[in-house]
Amino acid sequence: MLQNMRNASQHWLGKIVLSIVFTFLIAGVAIFGVEDFFRGGSSTSVATVGKTPITADAVRTAYQNQLQRYQSQTRRTLTPDQARALGIDRQVLSQLISEASLDQQTRDLGLMIPDSAVLRAIREEPSFKGTDGNFDQSLFFQTLQRAGIPEATFVREQRAVAARLQLAEAVAADLHVPAALREAVHRYTTERRSISLAMLPPSLAGDIPAPSEEELKAYYEENKSGFRAPEFRSVNLLVLDPQTLAKPEAVSEEDVRKRYEGDRSRYGSPERRNIQQIVFPDEASAEAARKQVESGEKPFEAVAAERGNDPKNLSLGILSKAELFDPAVAEAAFALQPNTVSAPVKGRFGTVLLRVTAIEPESLKPLAEVEGEIRKSIALERANADLDKTHDAIEDQRAATKPLADIAKERGLPLATIPAISAQGTDPGGKTVEGLPDRETTLSALFRSEVGSDSEALRTKSGGYVWYDLTDIKRAYDKPLDEVRDSVEAGWRRAEVARRLSAKAKEMVGRLDKGEPVETVANEAGLNVQEIGDLARNQPQDGLSADIVNRVFATAVGTAASAEAGESRALFKVNTATMPAFVTASPADDAIGKRFATVLADDVLGEYIAEVQKNVGITVNQAAFRRTIGGEF
C-alpha cells in the first residue's frame, strides 16, 4: 500500500506534506463507534467506501507492514493484544478508508493523472538516482522490495496519490493565518525563563535494602515487557551477484588487447590542444584573412581585433578532440600543425579560422599495468550479461522445490547460513550479524516471511539477487524471573531510588511554594543552588535535558516543581518569564505564517475528509476485519 511506501522509502510523493497529512487526519474522524458506518458488508471485503472495496489482502499487508515498522522503531515485539491496545489495527483500517474515500471522490470529479506524468516524476526523484545523477533502476527495485510493493502497484498508487494531491490543493490552497494565531506562536517560541535549580543526587535516597521476593515479583510482573527475548529467525541465503559470477581468469589475452586498443582514453590521457578561433560571416572573408596571416601582412591577433575579438580571449581552452562540441572544428584543429592557421572551416556557428598554439601529447598506461583492471571489467560485463539466465535457471530449480543448499553447491555459489538473527540484525549475544547483503531490504523481507513460504528473489543494489529460506523461527517470549533476576533487582533498585527522590522533592516543592527561600530549603539537604537564565523551550541547556526545560515552561512563574534527571532529580523554582514584542509583517512573523499555513491546511483537509466519508458511505465488515487481523476485539 501507498503508506508503506511512504514510510519505507520517503519517495517523491511522501515529501508532499499535504499527502502525508491524509495518513494521520482521519485518526480523528469518528469512524469507529458510529453504528451507521458498521452495517453489514460483503464477505469478500473488509470494508466498502462508496463503490470502492477494501480487500482483506490490502488490510493484511498494510497491518503487517505497520506492525513491522513499529516493532523496528521500538525494538520490541508486540503481541496481537498489545497491537490492538495501541490501536494499530484501527489506525490501518482508518488510513485505508481515508485513501479509498478520497479515491472515490477523485473519480467522481474526473481527476486523472497520465502515466507519463507519474513515470517522469519517478525518474526525476533524487532518491532513485545513482551516483551519476541518473535514474538507477536497481535502486528503484531495491526500494520497492524493501517496502514489499510490486512495481505495478507502486505506479498505480502514485497516480492515485497525485490525484488526491490535486484535490487537496483545490480544497486548502491560499489559506490565511490569522494575526492572533501568529502572535500566540510568537509568544510560545520566543519566551525565555530563568530558574533557581538544585539537583537531588541518588545518595539523598539513603540506603536501599534488598527487595523481598514479593517486591521483586511485583516489579517483574509490572515491567515484564522490558525483559522480553526478541524474535530470532534462522535462514539460508543464496547470493547471486555479478562480482561472484565474474571470472577474470577466463578472459583471453586477445580480448584484453582489443579492449585496450579500442578504449585507449580510458587508460590514459588523450591528446589536448590549445585552440584559438576567429569567426567570420562567410568563407570569402575568412580566406582573405587567412592569406593576410600567412603572407605576414597581419598577425592572427590583429585579424581577430578587426573582427571585434579581444586578442587575449581567442582561446577555446586546452581541450581534447572529444571535448570540442563542433565535429568539423575538432577534425580541423587536430589536423593542424602547431602555430599554423587552418583553411576556412564551416562549423555549426559560422565559418572560422583556427590556430593551435600548444599540444599536450597523449599519455597511455602500459598494457601490463592495466591488464588486471581490464580483465575484471570484461569479466564483470559478461557476468552481468549471464545474470538473468542464471536467475531464471535458479528460479526453475526453486519451482521444482530444490533446496537452496543443493542449488548453491551445484552452481558454485556462496550459501550463507545464519543460525539466529533479530529484526535489528543482531545475534542472541547482541552483536551485529555480518555478511547480510543489502541489510535493510533483506531483514525486512525475512521478517515478512514464514517458514516454508515461497519467497521471491530480492534485487540487490549491485544488480544481483538474493534467495532466502527460513529454516526456523523462535518467537519472542517473556524471560522467566530466575533468568533475569539480577536485571530485575537492578531495575527495582533504580525505581526505589527514583520513588524516594520524588517524595523528597515533593516535600521540598511544598516548602518553596509556601514562600521559603530556595537557598534555605536546598542547604538543609546539603544541596547547592544554581541560577540559570535564558532557557528556551525544547532546548537543552546547562546540563538540563529538553524534557526538564519543557517541565520548567509548564510550571507557573513564582512556583516550584521537580523532574527526573537521569538517576538524579531536578528541583527548580521559576523566577521570571520574558518575551520580545510581536511585530507584524516582520521576517519572523512571515516565517510563522508560512509554517502554519500547512497546519491550517491540515485542519481544513480533516474537515473535508470527514465530510467526504459521510457522503460516500462506508460499511465495515467487522467479522472479516477480525479474521484478517487475526483476533477478536
XYZ file of C-alpha atoms in Angstrom:
633
model
C 0.000 0.000 0.000
C 0.984 3.616 -0.514
C 1.525 4.379 3.154
C 4.003 1.529 3.441
C 5.966 3.076 0.617
C 5.834 6.499 2.185
C 7.363 5.308 5.452
C 9.818 2.847 3.907
C 11.489 4.929 1.208
C 10.428 8.569 1.539
C 9.704 8.769 -2.164
C 8.655 11.863 -4.094
C 5.001 11.863 -3.081
C 5.951 11.162 0.515
C 7.676 14.559 0.511
C 4.426 16.366 -0.186
C 3.120 17.488 3.152
C -0.500 17.503 2.149
C -0.479 13.894 1.020
C 1.236 12.794 4.220
C -1.487 14.565 6.174
C -4.064 12.179 4.756
C -2.446 9.366 6.711
C -2.978 10.965 10.090
C -6.006 13.223 9.856
C -8.616 10.552 9.743
C -7.486 9.113 13.060
C -9.612 11.924 14.476
C -12.598 11.151 12.283
C -15.117 9.130 14.290
C -15.431 6.058 12.103
C -15.441 3.506 14.903
C -18.276 3.806 17.344
C -20.675 5.235 14.738
C -23.167 2.476 14.121
C -24.259 3.707 10.703
C -20.772 3.070 9.449
C -20.801 -0.538 10.597
C -23.540 -2.042 8.574
C -23.074 -5.489 7.108
C -20.560 -5.722 4.244
C -19.501 -8.131 1.585
C -17.963 -11.323 2.829
C -15.032 -10.846 0.418
C -14.208 -7.310 1.569
C -13.239 -5.867 4.912
C -14.820 -2.520 4.056
C -16.547 -0.737 1.213
C -16.202 3.006 0.592
C -18.836 4.140 -1.878
C -18.236 1.708 -4.717
C -14.610 1.040 -3.741
C -13.901 -2.214 -1.847
C -11.012 -2.596 0.608
C -9.860 -6.191 0.340
C -8.637 -8.427 3.103
C -5.254 -8.683 1.367
C -4.887 -4.907 1.369
C -5.705 -4.701 5.068
C -3.457 -7.628 5.953
C -0.470 -6.198 4.033
C -0.893 -2.716 5.477
C -1.317 -4.087 9.006
C 1.741 -6.351 8.874
C 3.937 -3.603 7.463
C 2.712 -1.084 10.034
C 3.334 -3.604 12.792
C 6.807 -4.355 11.469
C 7.696 -0.659 11.320
C 6.515 -0.108 14.880
C 8.487 -3.087 16.169
C 11.595 -1.939 14.313
C 11.337 1.557 15.760
C 10.633 0.460 19.340
C 12.976 -2.561 19.187
C 10.414 -4.833 20.795
C 7.933 -7.388 19.541
C 4.213 -6.775 20.016
C 1.680 -9.464 20.759
C -1.673 -9.207 18.921
C -3.292 -7.955 22.140
C -0.645 -5.261 22.572
C -1.018 -4.159 18.959
C -4.778 -3.847 19.392
C -4.301 -1.964 22.669
C -2.182 0.565 20.770
C -4.881 0.837 18.120
C -2.611 -0.199 15.249
C -5.360 -2.292 13.629
C -7.867 0.572 13.693
C -5.271 3.087 12.534
C -4.520 0.945 9.497
C -8.185 0.459 8.611
C -8.872 4.165 9.113
C -5.997 5.015 6.811
C -7.239 2.689 4.089
C -10.778 4.050 4.406
C -9.450 7.590 4.111
C -7.494 6.781 0.956
C -10.370 4.848 -0.585
C -12.884 7.628 0.114
C -10.595 10.227 -1.470
C -10.001 7.946 -4.451
C -13.768 7.638 -4.838
C -14.041 11.436 -4.731
C -11.306 11.961 -7.331
C -13.056 9.509 -9.655
C -16.384 11.258 -9.147
C -14.736 14.582 -10.015
C -12.946 13.111 -13.044
C -9.412 13.830 -11.794
C -6.884 11.822 -13.838
C -3.075 11.640 -13.811
C -1.474 10.309 -17.027
C 1.157 7.565 -16.934
C 3.735 9.901 -18.470
C 3.485 12.322 -15.526
C 3.838 9.544 -12.942
C 6.790 7.915 -14.691
C 8.516 11.260 -15.214
C 8.193 12.080 -11.529
C 9.578 8.673 -10.551
C 12.598 9.080 -12.834
C 13.254 12.583 -11.507
C 13.039 11.563 -7.839
C 16.518 12.056 -6.254
C 16.030 9.005 -4.007
C 16.009 6.802 -7.119
C 19.149 8.336 -8.685
C 22.580 6.794 -8.547
C 25.955 8.447 -8.011
C 25.984 9.642 -11.633
C 22.800 11.638 -11.078
C 20.711 9.437 -13.381
C 17.737 7.208 -12.607
C 19.040 3.930 -11.150
C 16.685 1.065 -11.928
C 18.379 -1.267 -9.434
C 17.970 1.273 -6.644
C 14.330 1.737 -7.648
C 13.631 -2.011 -7.446
C 15.553 -2.308 -4.186
C 13.460 0.453 -2.608
C 10.224 -1.202 -3.695
C 11.376 -4.564 -2.376
C 12.215 -3.024 0.981
C 8.630 -1.782 1.142
C 7.242 -5.087 -0.152
C 5.420 -3.452 -3.087
C 5.287 -4.711 -6.709
C 6.246 -2.171 -9.356
C 2.775 -2.074 -10.943
C 1.166 -1.481 -7.562
C 3.609 1.307 -6.794
C 2.911 3.143 -10.057
C -0.842 2.743 -9.585
C -0.673 4.109 -6.055
C 1.454 7.079 -7.149
C -1.174 8.037 -9.685
C -3.858 7.775 -7.006
C -1.955 9.978 -4.559
C -1.200 12.552 -7.249
C -4.943 12.805 -7.876
C -5.546 13.163 -4.128
C -2.984 15.939 -4.064
C -4.822 17.816 -6.804
C -7.943 17.571 -4.713
C -6.115 18.716 -1.573
C -4.635 21.741 -3.306
C -8.073 22.773 -4.514
C -9.527 22.445 -1.012
C -6.754 24.010 1.074
C -4.842 26.423 -1.157
C -4.046 30.044 -0.168
C -5.256 29.889 3.424
C -4.649 32.987 5.572
C -3.079 32.590 9.025
C -4.827 34.980 11.480
C -2.700 37.539 13.342
C -3.927 36.214 16.694
C -2.556 32.784 15.869
C 0.749 34.208 14.639
C 1.130 36.227 17.839
C 0.391 33.183 20.017
C 3.052 31.193 18.168
C 5.487 34.095 18.532
C 4.926 34.216 22.292
C 5.335 30.455 22.562
C 8.594 30.294 20.587
C 10.321 33.434 21.902
C 9.541 33.157 25.617
C 12.619 32.817 27.839
C 12.681 31.763 31.503
C 15.069 31.867 34.461
C 15.116 29.414 37.352
C 16.838 28.562 40.621
C 17.953 24.926 40.423
C 19.104 22.269 42.883
C 19.946 18.695 41.888
C 18.937 15.834 44.201
C 21.566 13.064 43.817
C 20.779 9.332 44.282
C 22.637 9.386 47.608
C 19.854 11.534 49.020
C 17.584 8.474 48.810
C 19.577 6.844 51.619
C 20.388 3.142 51.953
C 18.148 0.870 49.876
C 17.642 -2.577 51.467
C 17.424 -5.663 49.305
C 13.923 -6.235 47.932
C 11.727 -9.013 49.241
C 10.690 -11.815 46.931
C 7.190 -10.357 46.760
C 8.512 -6.910 45.790
C 10.771 -8.434 43.160
C 7.937 -10.488 41.650
C 5.609 -7.495 41.646
C 8.191 -5.342 39.836
C 8.853 -8.114 37.319
C 5.147 -8.506 36.538
C 4.654 -4.766 36.104
C 7.680 -4.437 33.795
C 7.675 -7.824 32.096
C 7.855 -6.319 28.601
C 11.287 -4.909 29.439
C 12.640 -8.406 29.959
C 11.382 -9.973 26.701
C 13.598 -12.053 24.475
C 13.227 -10.776 20.881
C 12.175 -12.980 17.991
C 15.051 -14.709 16.210
C 14.993 -16.339 12.787
C 17.273 -18.885 11.164
C 17.813 -18.508 7.433
C 19.784 -19.738 4.439
C 20.740 -17.099 1.868
C 21.825 -17.763 -1.702
C 23.568 -14.766 -3.236
C 23.792 -14.300 -6.992
C 25.997 -11.286 -7.533
C 27.871 -10.104 -10.657
C 31.076 -9.868 -8.616
C 30.643 -13.504 -7.571
C 29.937 -14.759 -11.089
C 32.773 -12.795 -12.694
C 35.764 -14.948 -13.741
C 38.657 -12.672 -14.780
C 40.949 -15.650 -15.346
C 38.690 -16.827 -18.188
C 39.240 -13.627 -20.221
C 41.722 -14.219 -23.057
C 44.770 -12.034 -23.792
C 43.292 -11.213 -27.200
C 40.128 -9.855 -25.617
C 42.210 -7.790 -23.199
C 44.277 -6.274 -26.018
C 41.196 -5.478 -28.100
C 39.629 -3.629 -25.176
C 42.905 -1.790 -24.528
C 43.262 -0.658 -28.135
C 39.587 0.198 -28.543
C 39.313 2.389 -25.440
C 42.739 3.991 -25.083
C 41.364 7.168 -23.486
C 40.196 5.122 -20.503
C 43.737 4.039 -19.673
C 45.484 7.364 -20.018
C 45.025 10.990 -21.065
C 44.092 11.888 -24.663
C 45.964 14.489 -26.654
C 44.907 18.037 -25.763
C 45.421 21.235 -27.740
C 45.242 24.945 -27.012
C 42.965 26.082 -29.835
C 42.334 29.699 -30.954
C 39.374 30.635 -33.134
C 38.125 33.640 -35.145
C 34.560 33.651 -36.548
C 33.791 35.183 -39.995
C 30.489 35.940 -41.733
C 31.397 33.929 -44.830
C 34.074 31.767 -46.405
C 35.447 34.522 -48.664
C 36.309 36.918 -45.841
C 37.826 34.040 -43.843
C 40.012 33.030 -46.806
C 41.176 36.638 -47.320
C 42.141 36.905 -43.674
C 43.995 33.570 -43.801
C 46.108 34.816 -46.723
C 46.951 38.003 -44.820
C 48.186 35.981 -41.872
C 50.188 33.521 -43.983
C 51.824 36.291 -46.004
C 52.818 38.098 -42.845
C 50.743 41.128 -43.733
C 48.775 40.896 -40.483
C 49.235 38.826 -37.316
C 46.468 36.428 -36.269
C 45.719 38.661 -33.272
C 45.298 41.759 -35.481
C 42.768 39.936 -37.658
C 40.890 38.965 -34.509
C 40.854 42.579 -33.307
C 39.413 43.730 -36.642
C 36.622 41.216 -36.138
C 35.856 42.751 -32.729
C 37.502 39.958 -30.694
C 39.804 40.588 -27.748
C 43.181 39.110 -28.823
C 43.667 37.939 -25.214
C 40.490 35.824 -25.294
C 40.797 33.897 -28.545
C 41.459 30.506 -26.952
C 38.701 27.911 -26.735
C 40.737 26.280 -23.990
C 43.087 23.318 -23.729
C 40.751 20.604 -24.996
C 40.747 17.032 -26.210
C 39.131 16.184 -29.511
C 36.129 14.667 -27.742
C 35.581 17.834 -25.716
C 35.029 20.003 -28.815
C 31.310 20.387 -29.452
C 31.635 21.053 -33.203
C 32.862 17.945 -35.117
C 34.138 19.987 -38.088
C 36.174 22.244 -35.821
C 37.510 19.220 -33.935
C 38.701 17.479 -37.109
C 40.391 20.599 -38.455
C 42.017 21.602 -35.144
C 43.538 18.166 -34.533
C 44.883 18.004 -38.093
C 46.807 21.301 -37.745
C 50.499 21.675 -37.105
C 51.406 23.959 -34.183
C 51.259 27.715 -34.861
C 49.743 27.328 -38.333
C 46.405 28.740 -39.486
C 43.703 26.455 -40.849
C 41.778 26.863 -44.059
C 38.253 28.282 -43.523
C 36.185 25.743 -41.575
C 32.386 25.694 -41.872
C 31.321 24.994 -38.316
C 27.922 24.889 -36.688
C 28.096 28.539 -35.671
C 29.721 30.037 -38.760
C 32.935 29.953 -40.749
C 36.080 30.049 -38.606
C 39.854 30.183 -38.810
C 41.736 28.058 -36.277
C 45.235 28.124 -34.836
C 46.855 25.639 -32.441
C 49.400 27.245 -30.092
C 50.302 24.276 -27.883
C 49.918 20.492 -27.841
C 49.840 18.188 -24.832
C 50.644 14.705 -26.211
C 48.621 11.639 -25.381
C 49.750 9.650 -22.351
C 48.886 5.955 -22.131
C 49.486 3.463 -19.343
C 51.294 0.277 -20.463
C 49.042 -2.709 -21.093
C 50.803 -4.687 -18.359
C 49.830 -2.010 -15.818
C 46.103 -2.115 -16.592
C 45.691 -5.731 -17.682
C 44.174 -6.824 -14.371
C 41.678 -3.956 -14.399
C 40.642 -4.790 -17.970
C 40.169 -8.482 -17.153
C 37.910 -7.649 -14.198
C 35.905 -5.192 -16.287
C 35.310 -7.670 -19.107
C 34.518 -10.481 -16.688
C 32.006 -8.295 -14.845
C 30.308 -7.318 -18.100
C 29.974 -10.964 -19.071
C 28.676 -11.843 -15.610
C 26.014 -9.158 -15.896
C 25.055 -10.498 -19.322
C 24.668 -14.020 -17.888
C 22.984 -12.880 -14.690
C 19.400 -13.088 -15.903
C 19.960 -16.519 -17.440
C 21.355 -17.814 -14.154
C 18.498 -16.162 -12.280
C 15.922 -17.872 -14.487
C 17.652 -21.233 -14.105
C 17.663 -20.921 -10.314
C 14.014 -19.903 -10.361
C 13.225 -23.074 -12.308
C 15.050 -25.114 -9.686
C 13.204 -23.300 -6.927
C 9.910 -24.048 -8.654
C 10.927 -27.698 -8.518
C 11.300 -27.297 -4.714
C 15.049 -27.830 -4.806
C 16.709 -26.639 -1.555
C 18.938 -23.582 -1.722
C 21.848 -25.568 -0.297
C 21.717 -28.000 -3.234
C 21.374 -25.204 -5.781
C 24.338 -23.337 -4.306
C 26.536 -26.438 -4.292
C 25.620 -27.361 -7.854
C 26.347 -23.878 -9.219
C 29.318 -22.999 -7.034
C 27.552 -20.070 -5.426
C 28.013 -18.920 -1.819
C 25.352 -20.037 0.649
C 25.161 -18.009 3.841
C 23.684 -19.818 6.840
C 22.590 -17.563 9.684
C 21.563 -19.573 12.757
C 19.798 -16.682 14.528
C 19.112 -13.069 13.627
C 16.742 -10.492 15.129
C 14.727 -7.849 13.303
C 17.508 -5.403 14.213
C 20.145 -7.604 12.565
C 21.771 -8.860 15.776
C 22.554 -12.340 17.086
C 21.419 -13.624 20.526
C 24.548 -12.061 22.043
C 23.576 -8.616 20.752
C 26.332 -8.460 18.125
C 25.613 -7.345 14.560
C 25.319 -10.265 12.141
C 27.867 -9.749 9.372
C 27.633 -10.808 5.730
C 23.970 -9.914 5.238
C 23.560 -8.488 1.712
C 21.565 -5.240 1.458
C 20.845 -5.400 5.191
C 17.692 -3.253 5.381
C 15.985 -4.823 2.388
C 16.869 -8.380 3.339
C 15.904 -8.025 7.017
C 12.559 -6.515 6.100
C 11.842 -9.420 3.748
C 12.970 -12.065 6.255
C 10.597 -10.819 8.920
C 7.667 -10.620 6.485
C 8.101 -14.252 5.506
C 7.246 -17.555 7.194
C 8.919 -20.965 7.275
C 8.048 -22.875 4.110
C 6.676 -19.835 2.258
C 7.558 -19.338 -1.402
C 9.559 -16.096 -1.352
C 10.623 -14.116 -4.397
C 14.288 -13.276 -5.000
C 15.401 -9.887 -3.707
C 17.220 -7.488 -6.012
C 20.490 -6.131 -4.597
C 21.972 -2.663 -5.057
C 24.765 -4.179 -7.160
C 22.199 -5.616 -9.571
C 22.268 -9.180 -8.270
C 19.732 -11.383 -6.497
C 19.286 -12.965 -3.081
C 17.108 -16.012 -2.384
C 16.277 -16.940 1.185
C 14.740 -19.874 3.024
C 13.602 -19.500 6.602
C 14.519 -22.661 8.458
C 13.285 -21.768 11.944
C 11.510 -19.052 13.903
C 11.981 -18.608 17.631
C 9.149 -16.365 18.680
C 9.630 -13.594 21.221
C 8.858 -14.630 24.788
C 8.938 -13.280 28.325
C 12.105 -14.403 30.056
C 11.357 -16.105 33.413
C 12.216 -14.224 36.575
C 15.026 -16.604 37.533
C 16.749 -15.937 34.214
C 16.701 -12.145 34.624
C 16.712 -11.851 38.430
C 19.812 -9.618 38.563
C 18.407 -7.249 35.935
C 15.043 -7.157 37.683
C 16.657 -6.365 41.036
C 18.742 -3.580 39.474
C 15.614 -2.143 37.877
C 13.701 -2.343 41.161
C 16.534 -0.555 42.973
C 16.561 2.250 40.406
C 12.793 2.580 40.708
C 13.025 2.707 44.515
C 15.671 5.452 44.391
C 13.508 7.409 41.959
C 10.469 6.972 44.230
C 12.312 8.241 47.288
C 13.795 11.199 45.421
C 10.355 12.058 44.065
C 8.901 12.034 47.589
C 11.754 14.191 48.903
C 11.378 16.626 46.005
C 7.625 16.842 46.590
C 8.218 17.820 50.211
C 10.744 20.487 49.176
C 8.425 21.863 46.450
C 5.721 22.280 49.070
C 8.036 24.338 51.280
C 9.127 26.508 48.329
C 5.541 27.195 47.285
C 4.830 28.332 50.856
C 7.468 31.037 50.460
C 10.640 29.561 51.948
C 13.816 30.689 50.109
C 15.352 28.216 47.688
C 18.756 28.535 49.385
C 17.300 27.644 52.801
C 15.475 24.534 51.575
C 18.440 23.362 49.467
C 21.106 24.000 52.116
C 19.219 21.953 54.723
C 19.518 18.975 52.375
C 23.189 19.719 51.658
C 22.463 20.888 48.094
C 23.890 23.765 46.087
C 21.677 26.244 44.228
C 22.404 27.232 40.646
C 20.855 30.232 38.868
C 20.057 29.533 35.193
C 18.623 32.061 32.756
C 17.627 32.369 29.100
C 16.014 28.931 28.929
C 14.172 28.274 25.663
C 11.504 25.649 25.012
C 12.721 22.274 23.737
C 16.354 23.367 24.066
C 18.683 21.526 26.490
C 20.925 23.873 28.460
C 23.442 23.760 31.307
C 23.053 20.027 31.765
C 19.262 20.154 31.695
C 17.582 17.911 29.137
C 14.877 19.213 26.806
C 12.290 17.331 28.879
C 13.324 19.158 32.053
C 13.330 22.505 30.240
C 9.822 21.841 28.955
C 8.770 20.964 32.509
C 10.053 24.414 33.520
C 7.822 26.005 30.880
C 4.849 24.000 32.142
C 5.313 25.463 35.623
C 3.791 28.818 36.580
C 6.138 31.710 37.277
C 6.863 32.000 41.007
C 6.144 28.328 41.726
C 8.352 25.240 42.057
C 8.392 21.726 40.604
C 10.728 18.799 40.038
C 11.626 16.442 37.187
C 13.670 13.298 36.637
C 17.269 13.954 35.588
C 18.759 10.549 34.891
C 19.425 8.887 38.256
C 19.067 12.278 39.978
C 16.126 14.649 40.255
C 15.988 18.349 39.387
C 14.275 20.688 41.851
C 13.603 24.179 40.496
C 11.665 27.371 41.065
C 10.641 29.529 38.073
C 11.745 33.114 38.720
C 10.935 35.065 35.543
C 9.428 34.739 32.054
C 10.199 37.285 29.303
C 9.486 37.623 25.576
C 10.093 40.258 22.842
C 7.265 42.325 21.364
C 5.291 40.890 18.461
C 5.845 42.873 15.214
C 3.529 42.134 12.310
C 4.998 41.776 8.797
C 8.473 41.154 10.240
C 10.598 38.325 8.795
C 9.843 36.228 11.900
C 6.104 36.888 11.521
C 6.227 35.939 7.828
C 8.032 32.687 8.677
C 5.346 31.784 11.216
C 2.644 32.481 8.644
C 4.235 30.225 6.060
C 4.764 27.433 8.569
C 1.243 27.480 9.953
C -0.436 27.731 6.573
C 0.226 23.988 6.371
C -1.274 23.467 9.831
C -4.448 25.246 8.783
C -4.500 23.185 5.614
C -4.360 20.068 7.788
C -7.427 21.205 9.737
C -9.394 22.122 6.613
C -8.498 18.827 4.964
C -9.517 16.967 8.094
C -12.979 18.513 7.935
C -13.200 17.843 4.223
C -12.189 14.197 4.614
C -14.809 13.697 7.293
C -17.470 15.169 5.016
C -16.329 13.048 2.071
C -16.560 9.896 4.142
C -20.016 10.856 5.328
C -21.259 11.453 1.777
C -19.769 8.428 0.009
C -20.969 5.998 2.650
C -18.783 3.496 4.479
C -19.532 -0.060 5.538
C -17.151 -2.220 7.572
C -17.467 -5.988 7.938
C -16.138 -6.394 11.460
C -16.112 -10.191 11.281
C -13.958 -10.065 8.132
C -11.763 -7.442 9.772
C -11.204 -9.646 12.830
C -10.377 -12.632 10.637
C -7.942 -10.563 8.574
C -6.092 -9.116 11.548
C -6.188 -12.415 13.371
C -8.004 -11.937 16.645
C -11.014 -10.632 18.499
C -11.731 -7.126 19.740
